[in-house]
GROMACS .gro file of C-alpha atoms in nm:
model
  270
    1MET     CA    1   0.243   1.173  -1.214
    2ASN     CA    2   0.424   1.504  -1.180
    3MET     CA    3   0.264   1.610  -0.852
    4GLU     CA    4   0.140   1.929  -1.022
    5SER     CA    5  -0.228   2.017  -1.031
    6THR     CA    6  -0.449   2.282  -1.187
    7ILE     CA    7  -0.672   2.275  -0.876
    8ASP     CA    8  -0.653   2.567  -0.633
    9PRO     CA    9  -0.392   2.480  -0.365
   10GLN     CA   10  -0.647   2.570  -0.100
   11VAL     CA   11  -0.875   2.295  -0.232
   12ILE     CA   12  -0.586   2.048  -0.218
   13GLN     CA   13  -0.523   2.155   0.141
   14GLN     CA   14  -0.893   2.122   0.225
   15ALA     CA   15  -0.908   1.764   0.095
   16ALA     CA   16  -0.588   1.676   0.282
   17GLU     CA   17  -0.728   1.816   0.608
   18LEU     CA   18  -1.053   1.624   0.566
   19LEU     CA   19  -0.869   1.293   0.531
   20ARG     CA   20  -0.629   1.375   0.814
   21GLY     CA   21  -0.919   1.468   1.038
   22ALA     CA   22  -1.089   1.137   0.965
   23ALA     CA   23  -0.773   0.950   1.060
   24ILE     CA   24  -0.756   1.137   1.391
   25SER     CA   25  -1.124   1.111   1.482
   26GLY     CA   26  -1.186   0.761   1.350
   27THR     CA   27  -1.494   0.892   1.169
   28PRO     CA   28  -1.482   0.853   0.790
   29VAL     CA   29  -1.571   1.142   0.561
   30THR     CA   30  -1.764   1.172   0.238
   31PRO     CA   31  -1.559   1.115  -0.080
   32VAL     CA   32  -1.316   1.392  -0.170
   33ARG     CA   33  -1.342   1.334  -0.545
   34ASP     CA   34  -1.596   1.612  -0.594
   35LEU     CA   35  -1.338   1.854  -0.462
   36ILE     CA   36  -1.039   1.741  -0.667
   37SER     CA   37  -1.141   1.526  -0.964
   38ALA     CA   38  -1.125   1.821  -1.206
   39GLY     CA   39  -0.747   1.816  -1.154
   40GLY     CA   40  -0.715   1.452  -1.251
   41VAL     CA   41  -0.509   1.195  -1.065
   42ASP     CA   42  -0.227   1.446  -1.023
   43ALA     CA   43  -0.456   1.644  -0.789
   44ALA     CA   44  -0.510   1.331  -0.580
   45TYR     CA   45  -0.136   1.273  -0.554
   46ALA     CA   46  -0.095   1.638  -0.456
   47VAL     CA   47  -0.332   1.575  -0.163
   48GLN     CA   48  -0.135   1.264  -0.067
   49GLU     CA   49   0.188   1.463  -0.081
   50VAL     CA   50   0.050   1.739   0.143
   51ASN     CA   51  -0.030   1.481   0.408
   52THR     CA   52   0.300   1.298   0.358
   53ARG     CA   53   0.489   1.620   0.425
   54HIS     CA   54   0.267   1.694   0.725
   55TYR     CA   55   0.333   1.352   0.876
   56LEU     CA   56   0.708   1.370   0.814
   57ASP     CA   57   0.721   1.716   0.971
   58SER     CA   58   0.530   1.571   1.268
   59GLY     CA   59   0.800   1.309   1.325
   60ARG     CA   60   0.669   1.003   1.144
   61ARG     CA   61   0.933   0.806   0.954
   62LEU     CA   62   0.899   0.681   0.598
   63VAL     CA   63   1.003   0.314   0.565
   64GLY     CA   64   0.860   0.205   0.230
   65ARG     CA   65   0.576   0.218  -0.019
   66LYS     CA   66   0.270   0.015  -0.110
   67ILE     CA   67   0.143  -0.057  -0.458
   68GLY     CA   68  -0.230  -0.070  -0.521
   69LEU     CA   69  -0.450  -0.142  -0.821
   70THR     CA   70  -0.219  -0.413  -0.955
   71SER     CA   71  -0.520  -0.611  -1.075
   72LEU     CA   72  -0.630  -0.527  -1.429
   73ALA     CA   73  -0.991  -0.599  -1.330
   74VAL     CA   74  -0.976  -0.344  -1.047
   75GLN     CA   75  -0.807  -0.091  -1.276
   76ARG     CA   76  -1.093  -0.124  -1.521
   77GLN     CA   77  -1.343  -0.089  -1.237
   78LEU     CA   78  -1.189   0.244  -1.131
   79GLY     CA   79  -1.128   0.363  -1.486
   80VAL     CA   80  -0.748   0.374  -1.478
   81ASP     CA   81  -0.470   0.207  -1.674
   82GLN     CA   82  -0.194   0.190  -1.414
   83PRO     CA   83  -0.139   0.106  -1.047
   84ASP     CA   84  -0.121   0.360  -0.768
   85TYR     CA   85   0.107   0.401  -0.469
   86GLY     CA   86   0.102   0.510  -0.107
   87MET     CA   87   0.350   0.576   0.171
   88LEU     CA   88   0.444   0.330   0.446
   89PHE     CA   89   0.541   0.483   0.779
   90ALA     CA   90   0.723   0.307   1.062
   91ASP     CA   91   0.421   0.325   1.293
   92MET     CA   92   0.214   0.126   1.042
   93ASP     CA   93   0.430  -0.183   1.097
   94VAL     CA   94   0.274  -0.433   1.338
   95PRO     CA   95   0.513  -0.708   1.452
   96GLU     CA   96   0.375  -1.055   1.397
   97GLY     CA   97   0.208  -1.184   1.714
   98ILE     CA   98   0.104  -0.842   1.846
   99PRO     CA   99  -0.279  -0.818   1.855
  100ILE     CA  100  -0.425  -0.544   1.637
  101SER     CA  101  -0.692  -0.334   1.802
  102LEU     CA  102  -0.979  -0.219   1.585
  103ASN     CA  103  -0.924   0.120   1.749
  104GLN     CA  104  -0.619   0.151   1.525
  105VAL     CA  105  -0.825   0.143   1.206
  106ILE     CA  106  -1.163   0.259   1.075
  107GLN     CA  107  -1.290   0.018   0.808
  108PRO     CA  108  -1.026  -0.256   0.791
  109LYS     CA  109  -0.988  -0.520   0.523
  110VAL     CA  110  -0.697  -0.758   0.470
  111GLU     CA  111  -0.489  -0.857   0.170
  112ALA     CA  112  -0.206  -1.110   0.130
  113GLU     CA  113   0.104  -0.981  -0.045
  114ILE     CA  114   0.470  -1.046  -0.111
  115ALA     CA  115   0.683  -0.780   0.057
  116ILE     CA  116   1.014  -0.692  -0.106
  117VAL     CA  117   1.292  -0.538   0.103
  118ILE     CA  118   1.537  -0.327  -0.094
  119GLY     CA  119   1.913  -0.367  -0.045
  120ARG     CA  120   2.032  -0.056  -0.231
  121ASP     CA  121   1.910   0.289  -0.324
  122LEU     CA  122   1.702   0.307  -0.642
  123LEU     CA  123   1.761   0.659  -0.768
  124TYR     CA  124   1.702   0.641  -1.142
  125PRO     CA  125   1.373   0.683  -1.331
  126ASP     CA  126   1.508   0.456  -1.608
  127LEU     CA  127   1.583   0.169  -1.369
  128THR     CA  128   1.612  -0.162  -1.555
  129THR     CA  129   1.465  -0.499  -1.470
  130ALA     CA  130   1.813  -0.637  -1.398
  131GLU     CA  131   1.886  -0.351  -1.160
  132MET     CA  132   1.556  -0.411  -0.983
  133ILE     CA  133   1.632  -0.780  -0.937
  134ARG     CA  134   1.981  -0.704  -0.806
  135ALA     CA  135   1.834  -0.460  -0.555
  136VAL     CA  136   1.607  -0.719  -0.387
  137GLU     CA  137   1.765  -0.803  -0.052
  138TYR     CA  138   1.495  -1.055   0.041
  139VAL     CA  139   1.122  -1.119   0.034
  140VAL     CA  140   0.876  -1.206   0.311
  141PRO     CA  141   0.503  -1.279   0.317
  142ALA     CA  142   0.288  -0.988   0.429
  143ILE     CA  143  -0.066  -0.910   0.534
  144GLU     CA  144  -0.171  -0.557   0.457
  145ILE     CA  145  -0.454  -0.416   0.664
  146VAL     CA  146  -0.603  -0.174   0.415
  147ASP     CA  147  -0.827   0.100   0.545
  148SER     CA  148  -1.028   0.391   0.412
  149ARG     CA  149  -1.094   0.730   0.560
  150VAL     CA  150  -1.382   0.756   0.308
  151ALA     CA  151  -1.721   0.642   0.437
  152ASN     CA  152  -1.844   0.298   0.328
  153TRP     CA  153  -1.543   0.247   0.102
  154ASP     CA  154  -1.724   0.466  -0.153
  155ILE     CA  155  -1.405   0.532  -0.348
  156ARG     CA  156  -1.293   0.614  -0.697
  157ILE     CA  157  -0.936   0.661  -0.810
  158TRP     CA  158  -0.915   1.020  -0.674
  159ASP     CA  159  -1.034   0.911  -0.331
  160THR     CA  160  -0.798   0.618  -0.284
  161VAL     CA  161  -0.491   0.799  -0.417
  162ALA     CA  162  -0.558   1.106  -0.202
  163ASP     CA  163  -0.614   0.874   0.095
  164ASN     CA  164  -0.259   0.735   0.073
  165ALA     CA  165  -0.377   0.446  -0.147
  166SER     CA  166  -0.614   0.332   0.131
  167SER     CA  167  -0.322   0.236   0.354
  168GLY     CA  168  -0.367   0.120   0.710
  169LEU     CA  169  -0.122  -0.118   0.876
  170PHE     CA  170   0.095  -0.410   0.768
  171VAL     CA  171   0.237  -0.728   0.918
  172LEU     CA  172   0.553  -0.887   0.779
  173GLY     CA  173   0.660  -1.248   0.813
  174ALA     CA  174   0.978  -1.293   1.015
  175VAL     CA  175   1.165  -1.544   0.794
  176PRO     CA  176   1.333  -1.376   0.494
  177ARG     CA  177   1.377  -1.561   0.166
  178LYS     CA  178   1.633  -1.483  -0.100
  179LEU     CA  179   1.506  -1.430  -0.452
  180GLU     CA  180   1.745  -1.672  -0.622
  181ALA     CA  181   1.534  -1.984  -0.579
  182LEU     CA  182   1.194  -1.820  -0.633
  183ASP     CA  183   0.979  -1.739  -0.933
  184LEU     CA  184   0.749  -1.485  -0.771
  185ARG     CA  185   0.500  -1.512  -1.058
  186GLU     CA  186   0.420  -1.871  -0.964
  187CYS     CA  187   0.401  -1.832  -0.586
  188GLY     CA  188   0.048  -1.940  -0.498
  189MET     CA  189  -0.133  -1.787  -0.202
  190VAL     CA  190  -0.413  -1.894   0.031
  191MET     CA  191  -0.542  -1.655   0.295
  192GLU     CA  192  -0.761  -1.787   0.577
  193ILE     CA  193  -0.963  -1.622   0.853
  194LYS     CA  194  -1.033  -1.847   1.150
  195SER     CA  195  -0.901  -2.137   0.937
  196GLU     CA  196  -1.155  -2.075   0.658
  197PRO     CA  197  -1.017  -1.984   0.312
  198VAL     CA  198  -1.126  -1.634   0.209
  199SER     CA  199  -0.883  -1.550  -0.072
  200VAL     CA  200  -0.659  -1.732  -0.319
  201GLY     CA  201  -0.422  -1.602  -0.582
  202ALA     CA  202  -0.065  -1.595  -0.706
  203GLY     CA  203   0.220  -1.359  -0.782
  204ILE     CA  204   0.115  -1.326  -1.143
  205ALA     CA  205  -0.178  -1.111  -1.021
  206CYS     CA  206   0.066  -0.826  -0.951
  207LEU     CA  207   0.107  -0.682  -1.301
  208GLY     CA  208   0.233  -1.024  -1.411
  209SER     CA  209   0.500  -1.037  -1.139
  210PRO     CA  210   0.579  -0.860  -0.810
  211ILE     CA  211   0.913  -0.770  -0.969
  212THR     CA  212   0.736  -0.590  -1.254
  213ALA     CA  213   0.512  -0.407  -1.005
  214SER     CA  214   0.813  -0.307  -0.795
  215LEU     CA  215   1.001  -0.185  -1.101
  216TRP     CA  216   0.705   0.036  -1.193
  217LEU     CA  217   0.701   0.176  -0.841
  218ALA     CA  218   1.077   0.237  -0.823
  219ARG     CA  219   1.075   0.429  -1.153
  220VAL     CA  220   0.780   0.645  -1.046
  221MET     CA  221   0.929   0.715  -0.703
  222ALA     CA  222   1.255   0.831  -0.861
  223ARG     CA  223   1.061   1.051  -1.101
  224VAL     CA  224   0.856   1.226  -0.830
  225GLY     CA  225   1.152   1.282  -0.599
  226ARG     CA  226   1.085   1.020  -0.331
  227PRO     CA  227   1.315   0.737  -0.446
  228LEU     CA  228   1.320   0.402  -0.273
  229LEU     CA  229   1.623   0.367  -0.045
  230GLU     CA  230   1.819   0.081   0.107
  231GLY     CA  231   1.605  -0.098   0.367
  232ASP     CA  232   1.273   0.024   0.231
  233VAL     CA  233   0.979  -0.216   0.220
  234ILE     CA  234   0.764  -0.257  -0.090
  235LEU     CA  235   0.420  -0.409  -0.048
  236SER     CA  236   0.401  -0.527  -0.407
  237GLY     CA  237   0.025  -0.570  -0.441
  238ALA     CA  238  -0.252  -0.808  -0.342
  239LEU     CA  239  -0.219  -1.165  -0.464
  240GLY     CA  240  -0.596  -1.219  -0.435
  241PRO     CA  241  -0.917  -1.045  -0.330
  242MET     CA  242  -0.928  -0.854  -0.003
  243ALA     CA  243  -1.153  -0.968   0.281
  244GLY     CA  244  -1.323  -0.796   0.573
  245VAL     CA  245  -1.219  -0.862   0.933
  246SER     CA  246  -1.385  -0.843   1.274
  247ARG     CA  247  -1.280  -0.847   1.638
  248GLY     CA  248  -1.108  -1.169   1.738
  249ASP     CA  249  -1.026  -1.275   1.383
  250VAL     CA  250  -0.698  -1.451   1.311
  251VAL     CA  251  -0.577  -1.405   0.955
  252GLU     CA  252  -0.314  -1.637   0.811
  253ALA     CA  253  -0.160  -1.612   0.465
  254ARG     CA  254   0.048  -1.894   0.315
  255ILE     CA  255   0.251  -1.815   0.005
  256ASN     CA  256   0.431  -2.104  -0.162
  257GLY     CA  257   0.806  -2.067  -0.138
  258VAL     CA  258   0.780  -1.739   0.050
  259GLY     CA  259   0.633  -1.853   0.381
  260THR     CA  260   0.350  -1.788   0.623
  261VAL     CA  261   0.241  -1.477   0.809
  262ARG     CA  262  -0.035  -1.426   1.064
  263ALA     CA  263  -0.226  -1.120   1.183
  264ALA     CA  264  -0.441  -1.144   1.497
  265PHE     CA  265  -0.713  -0.893   1.580
  266ALA     CA  266  -0.789  -0.826   1.945
  267ALA     CA  267  -1.117  -0.963   2.076
  268ASP     CA  268  -1.208  -0.620   2.211
  269ALA     CA  269  -1.142  -0.271   2.081
  270VAL     CA  270  -0.910  -0.168   2.366
   0.00000   0.00000   0.00000
């Protein structure tokens, strides 16, 4: 992904403005793939980058990245052979225990993930596995509230990449765990809504390991000029299927060895 595109820059700007407008109005738009798909996935990342720059210029602060499409089955469904990524901004972080209003999102779904917090800058596109492991400061359980600015989640790879990898909000667990005693591949997960199981999985679902997924991300970020820095958060990918949420829902994810995290949705939209 070189962030270059053969698509007219005005078309890239048009797609970016459509998605930004949907985020502001709360009204999703038709898919943007018809505008940009001729430029391949690079065109979609160009749209994402236009909006990233806009948001940074507007005062938002970049605090990490998310990895999507870590499931091989989902990759096949969307016709791709690699994950994707999106930006995490400080205002997307919801402290555990703070109710989430549905006014903050458009079409929310939830996923359970292992979040990795980086303890050193990762500047090199040839980063090694050992360097990635050394860079992990700690891990915590996370619930990602994924969202789509595209109506009815009618997305293909161009739509989700352009739409910041369908990012929404995220909730991190408050008890950090060091990596030394954990094999993230084998960390099993159960996610419940109102105490009913809705998703199960394990770390191996993330490209074989959340470390492998994070290594992929760190290399790509260095290559495209937005390297991961000390303190950044990586949402390393869903451990199981995502689930829909409604007003008043309480979502709890338990990940063996990593801990428990809870996201509560307000009973009203205020």
